PDB file of C-alpha atoms in Angstrom:
ATOM      1  CA  MET A 114      19.679-170.700  -3.244  1.00  0.00           C
ATOM      2  CA  LYS A 115      22.290-171.910  -5.737  1.00  0.00           C
ATOM      3  CA  LYS A 116      21.451-175.516  -4.922  1.00  0.00           C
ATOM      4  CA  ILE A 117      17.760-174.921  -5.473  1.00  0.00           C
ATOM      5  CA  MET A 118      18.318-173.152  -8.779  1.00  0.00           C
ATOM      6  CA  GLY A 119      20.686-175.935  -9.843  1.00  0.00           C
ATOM      7  CA  LEU A 120      18.051-178.548  -9.037  1.00  0.00           C
ATOM      8  CA  ILE A 121      15.420-176.570 -10.958  1.00  0.00           C
ATOM      9  CA  TYR A 122      17.806-176.398 -13.910  1.00  0.00           C
ATOM     10  CA  LYS A 123      18.280-180.179 -13.628  1.00  0.00           C
ATOM     11  CA  ASP A 124      14.519-180.709 -13.765  1.00  0.00           C
ATOM     12  CA  ILE A 125      14.156-178.372 -16.735  1.00  0.00           C
ATOM     13  CA  ILE A 126      16.888-180.184 -18.664  1.00  0.00           C
ATOM     14  CA  GLN A 127      15.611-183.594 -17.595  1.00  0.00           C
ATOM     15  CA  MET A 128      12.015-182.869 -18.548  1.00  0.00           C
ATOM     16  CA  LYS A 129      12.575-180.622 -21.544  1.00  0.00           C
ATOM     17  CA  SER A 130      10.264-182.517 -23.882  1.00  0.00           C
ATOM     18  CA  SER A 131       7.522-182.829 -21.246  1.00  0.00           C
ATOM     19  CA  LEU A 132       7.776-179.124 -20.469  1.00  0.00           C
ATOM     20  CA  ILE A 133       7.502-178.189 -24.131  1.00  0.00           C
ATOM     21  CA  VAL A 134       4.515-180.473 -24.704  1.00  0.00           C
ATOM     22  CA  ASN A 135       2.751-179.214 -21.561  1.00  0.00           C
ATOM     23  CA  LEU A 136       3.474-175.602 -22.462  1.00  0.00           C
ATOM     24  CA  VAL A 137       2.059-176.100 -25.955  1.00  0.00           C
ATOM     25  CA  ILE A 138      -1.035-177.843 -24.568  1.00  0.00           C
ATOM     26  CA  GLU A 139      -1.574-175.087 -22.005  1.00  0.00           C
ATOM     27  CA  LEU A 140      -1.159-172.359 -24.624  1.00  0.00           C
ATOM     28  CA  LEU A 141      -3.621-174.167 -26.891  1.00  0.00           C
ATOM     29  CA  PHE A 142      -6.117-174.367 -24.029  1.00  0.00           C
ATOM     30  CA  ILE A 143      -5.621-170.655 -23.371  1.00  0.00           C
ATOM     31  CA  ILE A 144      -6.308-169.873 -27.035  1.00  0.00           C
ATOM     32  CA  VAL A 145      -9.294-172.237 -27.211  1.00  0.00           C
ATOM     33  CA  SER A 146     -10.769-170.850 -23.995  1.00  0.00           C
ATOM     34  CA  LEU A 147     -10.413-167.272 -25.244  1.00  0.00           C
ATOM     35  CA  ILE A 148     -12.031-168.176 -28.569  1.00  0.00           C
ATOM     36  CA  SER A 149     -14.799-170.027 -26.759  1.00  0.00           C
ATOM     37  CA  PHE A 150     -15.359-167.117 -24.397  1.00  0.00           C
ATOM     38  CA  PHE A 151     -15.600-164.560 -27.194  1.00  0.00           C
ATOM     39  CA  GLU A 152     -17.806-166.854 -29.282  1.00  0.00           C
ATOM     40  CA  PHE A 153     -20.134-167.411 -26.325  1.00  0.00           C
ATOM     41  CA  THR A 154     -20.376-163.719 -25.429  1.00  0.00           C
ATOM     42  CA  ASN A 155     -20.759-162.479 -29.018  1.00  0.00           C
ATOM     43  CA  ASN A 156     -23.320-165.097 -30.073  1.00  0.00           C
ATOM     44  CA  PRO A 157     -25.368-165.898 -26.981  1.00  0.00           C
ATOM     45  CA  ASN A 158     -28.155-168.433 -27.020  1.00  0.00           C
ATOM     46  CA  GLN A 159     -31.355-166.639 -28.022  1.00  0.00           C
ATOM     47  CA  GLU A 160     -33.396-168.505 -25.409  1.00  0.00           C
ATOM     48  CA  ILE A 161     -31.317-167.246 -22.476  1.00  0.00           C
ATOM     49  CA  ASP A 162     -31.461-163.682 -21.243  1.00  0.00           C
ATOM     50  CA  ILE A 163     -28.013-162.077 -20.907  1.00  0.00           C
ATOM     51  CA  ASN A 164     -28.831-160.739 -17.436  1.00  0.00           C
ATOM     52  CA  SER A 165     -30.059-164.061 -16.045  1.00  0.00           C
ATOM     53  CA  VAL A 166     -28.504-166.550 -13.672  1.00  0.00           C
ATOM     54  CA  GLU A 167     -28.517-169.218 -16.387  1.00  0.00           C
ATOM     55  CA  TYR A 168     -26.340-167.057 -18.642  1.00  0.00           C
ATOM     56  CA  ALA A 169     -23.908-166.380 -15.788  1.00  0.00           C
ATOM     57  CA  PHE A 170     -23.773-170.081 -14.947  1.00  0.00           C
ATOM     58  CA  GLU A 171     -23.126-171.114 -18.564  1.00  0.00           C
ATOM     59  CA  LEU A 172     -20.448-168.457 -18.990  1.00  0.00           C
ATOM     60  CA  ILE A 173     -18.637-169.451 -15.802  1.00  0.00           C
ATOM     61  CA  ALA A 174     -18.915-173.162 -16.666  1.00  0.00           C
ATOM     62  CA  ASN A 175     -17.459-172.358 -20.079  1.00  0.00           C
ATOM     63  CA  VAL A 176     -14.506-170.555 -18.482  1.00  0.00           C
ATOM     64  CA  ALA A 177     -13.949-173.122 -15.720  1.00  0.00           C
ATOM     65  CA  SER A 178     -13.997-176.105 -18.074  1.00  0.00           C
ATOM     66  CA  TYR A 179     -10.753-175.015 -19.711  1.00  0.00           C
ATOM     67  CA  SER A 180      -9.022-174.024 -16.500  1.00  0.00           C
ATOM     68  CA  ILE A 181      -9.279-177.552 -15.091  1.00  0.00           C
ATOM     69  CA  VAL A 182      -6.628-178.794 -17.520  1.00  0.00           C
ATOM     70  CA  VAL A 183      -4.168-176.027 -16.680  1.00  0.00           C
ATOM     71  CA  ILE A 184      -4.707-176.709 -12.993  1.00  0.00           C
ATOM     72  CA  ILE A 185      -3.722-180.364 -13.430  1.00  0.00           C
ATOM     73  CA  MET A 186      -0.725-179.825 -15.746  1.00  0.00           C
ATOM     74  CA  PRO A 187       1.782-178.541 -13.122  1.00  0.00           C
ATOM     75  CA  TYR A 188       0.791-181.418 -10.831  1.00  0.00           C
ATOM     76  CA  SER A 189       1.612-183.925 -13.548  1.00  0.00           C
ATOM     77  CA  LEU A 190       4.953-182.245 -14.261  1.00  0.00           C
ATOM     78  CA  VAL A 191       5.981-182.295 -10.600  1.00  0.00           C
ATOM     79  CA  LEU A 192       4.837-185.890 -10.242  1.00  0.00           C
ATOM     80  CA  ASN A 193       6.776-186.918 -13.382  1.00  0.00           C
ATOM     81  CA  SER A 194       9.862-185.140 -12.072  1.00  0.00           C
ATOM     82  CA  ILE A 195       9.571-186.974  -8.769  1.00  0.00           C
ATOM     83  CA  GLY A 196       9.085-190.267 -10.599  1.00  0.00           C
ATOM     84  CA  ILE A 197      12.185-189.734 -12.725  1.00  0.00           C
ATOM     85  CA  ASP A 198      14.213-188.870  -9.622  1.00  0.00           C
ATOM     86  CA  GLU A 199      12.965-192.022  -7.891  1.00  0.00           C
ATOM     87  CA  LYS A 200      13.762-194.282 -10.848  1.00  0.00           C
ATOM     88  CA  SER A 201      17.279-192.945 -11.196  1.00  0.00           C
ATOM     89  CA  GLN A 202      17.721-192.758  -7.400  1.00  0.00           C
ATOM     90  CA  PHE A 203      18.772-189.130  -7.756  1.00  0.00           C
ATOM     91  CA  THR A 204      17.335-188.296  -4.343  1.00  0.00           C
ATOM     92  CA  ARG A 205      19.764-190.652  -2.621  1.00  0.00           C
ATOM     93  CA  PHE A 206      22.631-189.265  -4.666  1.00  0.00           C
ATOM     94  CA  ILE A 207      21.857-185.633  -3.887  1.00  0.00           C
ATOM     95  CA  LEU A 208      21.334-186.374  -0.200  1.00  0.00           C
ATOM     96  CA  ALA A 209      24.676-188.207  -0.077  1.00  0.00           C
ATOM     97  CA  SER A 210      26.397-185.245  -1.700  1.00  0.00           C
ATOM     98  CA  GLY A 211      25.425-182.912   1.136  1.00  0.00           C
ATOM     99  CA  CYS A 212      22.119-181.422   0.031  1.00  0.00           C
ATOM    100  CA  SER A 213      19.260-181.400   2.508  1.00  0.00           C
ATOM    101  CA  ARG A 214      15.782-182.815   1.959  1.00  0.00           C
ATOM    102  CA  LYS A 215      14.451-179.286   2.581  1.00  0.00           C
ATOM    103  CA  SER A 216      16.324-178.063  -0.519  1.00  0.00           C
ATOM    104  CA  ILE A 217      14.820-180.853  -2.603  1.00  0.00           C
ATOM    105  CA  ILE A 218      11.303-180.025  -1.386  1.00  0.00           C
ATOM    106  CA  ASP A 219      11.866-176.295  -1.958  1.00  0.00           C
ATOM    107  CA  GLU A 220      13.068-177.048  -5.489  1.00  0.00           C
ATOM    108  CA  LYS A 221      10.048-179.183  -6.338  1.00  0.00           C
ATOM    109  CA  THR A 222       7.770-176.464  -4.952  1.00  0.00           C
ATOM    110  CA  LEU A 223       9.420-173.765  -7.070  1.00  0.00           C
ATOM    111  CA  PHE A 224       9.405-176.056 -10.100  1.00  0.00           C
ATOM    112  CA  GLY A 225       5.660-176.537  -9.643  1.00  0.00           C
ATOM    113  CA  VAL A 226       5.124-172.780  -9.293  1.00  0.00           C
ATOM    114  CA  PHE A 227       7.138-172.095 -12.455  1.00  0.00           C
ATOM    115  CA  ALA A 228       5.177-174.781 -14.302  1.00  0.00           C
ATOM    116  CA  ALA A 229       1.923-173.172 -13.128  1.00  0.00           C
ATOM    117  CA  ILE A 230       2.661-169.751 -14.643  1.00  0.00           C
ATOM    118  CA  PRO A 231       0.676-170.353 -17.897  1.00  0.00           C
ATOM    119  CA  GLY A 232      -2.264-171.582 -15.835  1.00  0.00           C
ATOM    120  CA  ILE A 233      -2.103-168.522 -13.603  1.00  0.00           C
ATOM    121  CA  ILE A 234      -2.011-166.321 -16.696  1.00  0.00           C
ATOM    122  CA  LEU A 235      -5.139-168.083 -18.013  1.00  0.00           C
ATOM    123  CA  ILE A 236      -6.914-167.689 -14.683  1.00  0.00           C
ATOM    124  CA  ILE A 237      -6.106-163.974 -14.458  1.00  0.00           C
ATOM    125  CA  SER A 238      -7.041-163.274 -18.084  1.00  0.00           C
ATOM    126  CA  MET A 239     -10.317-165.158 -17.907  1.00  0.00           C
ATOM    127  CA  SER A 240     -11.167-163.506 -14.585  1.00  0.00           C
ATOM    128  CA  SER A 241     -10.585-160.077 -16.068  1.00  0.00           C
ATOM    129  CA  LEU A 242     -12.744-161.008 -19.067  1.00  0.00           C
ATOM    130  CA  LEU A 243     -15.508-162.183 -16.744  1.00  0.00           C
ATOM    131  CA  LEU A 244     -15.444-158.799 -15.042  1.00  0.00           C
ATOM    132  CA  VAL A 245     -16.234-156.954 -18.265  1.00  0.00           C
ATOM    133  CA  THR A 246     -19.430-158.910 -18.871  1.00  0.00           C
ATOM    134  CA  ASN A 247     -22.390-156.872 -17.789  1.00  0.00           C
ATOM    135  CA  ASN A 248     -24.206-159.650 -15.965  1.00  0.00           C
ATOM    136  CA  GLN A 249     -25.456-158.645 -12.539  1.00  0.00           C
ATOM    137  CA  PHE A 250     -24.720-162.100 -11.103  1.00  0.00           C
ATOM    138  CA  ILE A 251     -21.030-162.067 -12.008  1.00  0.00           C
ATOM    139  CA  THR A 252     -19.721-159.774  -9.297  1.00  0.00           C
ATOM    140  CA  PRO A 253     -16.080-158.784  -8.716  1.00  0.00           C
ATOM    141  CA  ALA A 254     -16.057-160.621  -5.393  1.00  0.00           C
ATOM    142  CA  PHE A 255     -17.248-163.816  -7.073  1.00  0.00           C
ATOM    143  CA  VAL A 256     -14.699-163.544  -9.888  1.00  0.00           C
ATOM    144  CA  ILE A 257     -11.825-162.832  -7.492  1.00  0.00           C
ATOM    145  CA  GLY A 258     -12.939-165.752  -5.338  1.00  0.00           C
ATOM    146  CA  LEU A 259     -13.044-168.043  -8.378  1.00  0.00           C
ATOM    147  CA  ALA A 260      -9.545-166.943  -9.421  1.00  0.00           C
ATOM    148  CA  LEU A 261      -8.145-167.430  -5.917  1.00  0.00           C
ATOM    149  CA  TYR A 262      -9.817-170.830  -5.667  1.00  0.00           C
ATOM    150  CA  SER A 263      -8.229-171.892  -8.967  1.00  0.00           C
ATOM    151  CA  MET A 264      -4.774-170.693  -7.922  1.00  0.00           C
ATOM    152  CA  LEU A 265      -5.114-172.439  -4.570  1.00  0.00           C
ATOM    153  CA  ALA A 266      -6.114-175.617  -6.414  1.00  0.00           C
ATOM    154  CA  ILE A 267      -2.852-175.435  -8.390  1.00  0.00           C
ATOM    155  CA  LEU A 268      -0.825-174.990  -5.204  1.00  0.00           C
ATOM    156  CA  PHE A 269      -2.779-177.731  -3.425  1.00  0.00           C
ATOM    157  CA  LEU A 270      -2.157-180.275  -6.175  1.00  0.00           C
ATOM    158  CA  ASN A 271       1.543-179.370  -6.240  1.00  0.00           C
ATOM    159  CA  SER A 272       1.727-179.811  -2.477  1.00  0.00           C
ATOM    160  CA  ILE A 273       0.031-183.223  -2.794  1.00  0.00           C
ATOM    161  CA  ALA A 274       2.726-184.272  -5.297  1.00  0.00           C
ATOM    162  CA  ILE A 275       5.476-183.032  -2.992  1.00  0.00           C
ATOM    163  CA  LEU A 276       3.863-184.732   0.005  1.00  0.00           C
ATOM    164  CA  TYR A 277       3.831-187.939  -2.025  1.00  0.00           C
ATOM    165  CA  SER A 278       7.545-187.593  -2.688  1.00  0.00           C
ATOM    166  CA  THR A 279       8.421-186.997   0.954  1.00  0.00           C
ATOM    167  CA  ILE A 280       6.339-189.897   2.221  1.00  0.00           C
ATOM    168  CA  PHE A 281       7.276-192.554  -0.309  1.00  0.00           C
ATOM    169  CA  SER A 282      10.908-191.690  -1.072  1.00  0.00           C
TER     170      SER A 282
END
């Protein structure tokens, strides 16, 4: 576990500016999506009935449009980390020093999960806000399914980045 935490610390130090920029962008998207959600629910379009399918579709499209960016951000961080390690040939160095490839993969997985925390917070907060709308078409099962799908998308993209690193390194 010490090796994995040391490798995560290396990635955090190595990608400090990228992490800060991505964190700021994700926080801005969280703020913009919350503002957009409250603006949409407080001032609905007069032509659309609040209890209709069209309203539910527009509200969910509004919420999902901002979550796409926070789903892709951890993937880009993991991929950048892998790219930096490949350029500096850090993987060869760490393997020669006695670390296993499993530790490197575990570290990249945990790094991706840590990078996905703001996105998971956005997904949970927007899902809970969707539950308080009184639209009959936005059911708890649908909202929970949408949240799980978004979280699985984050994990899937991180696993694609890690699969890339294991195949091409």
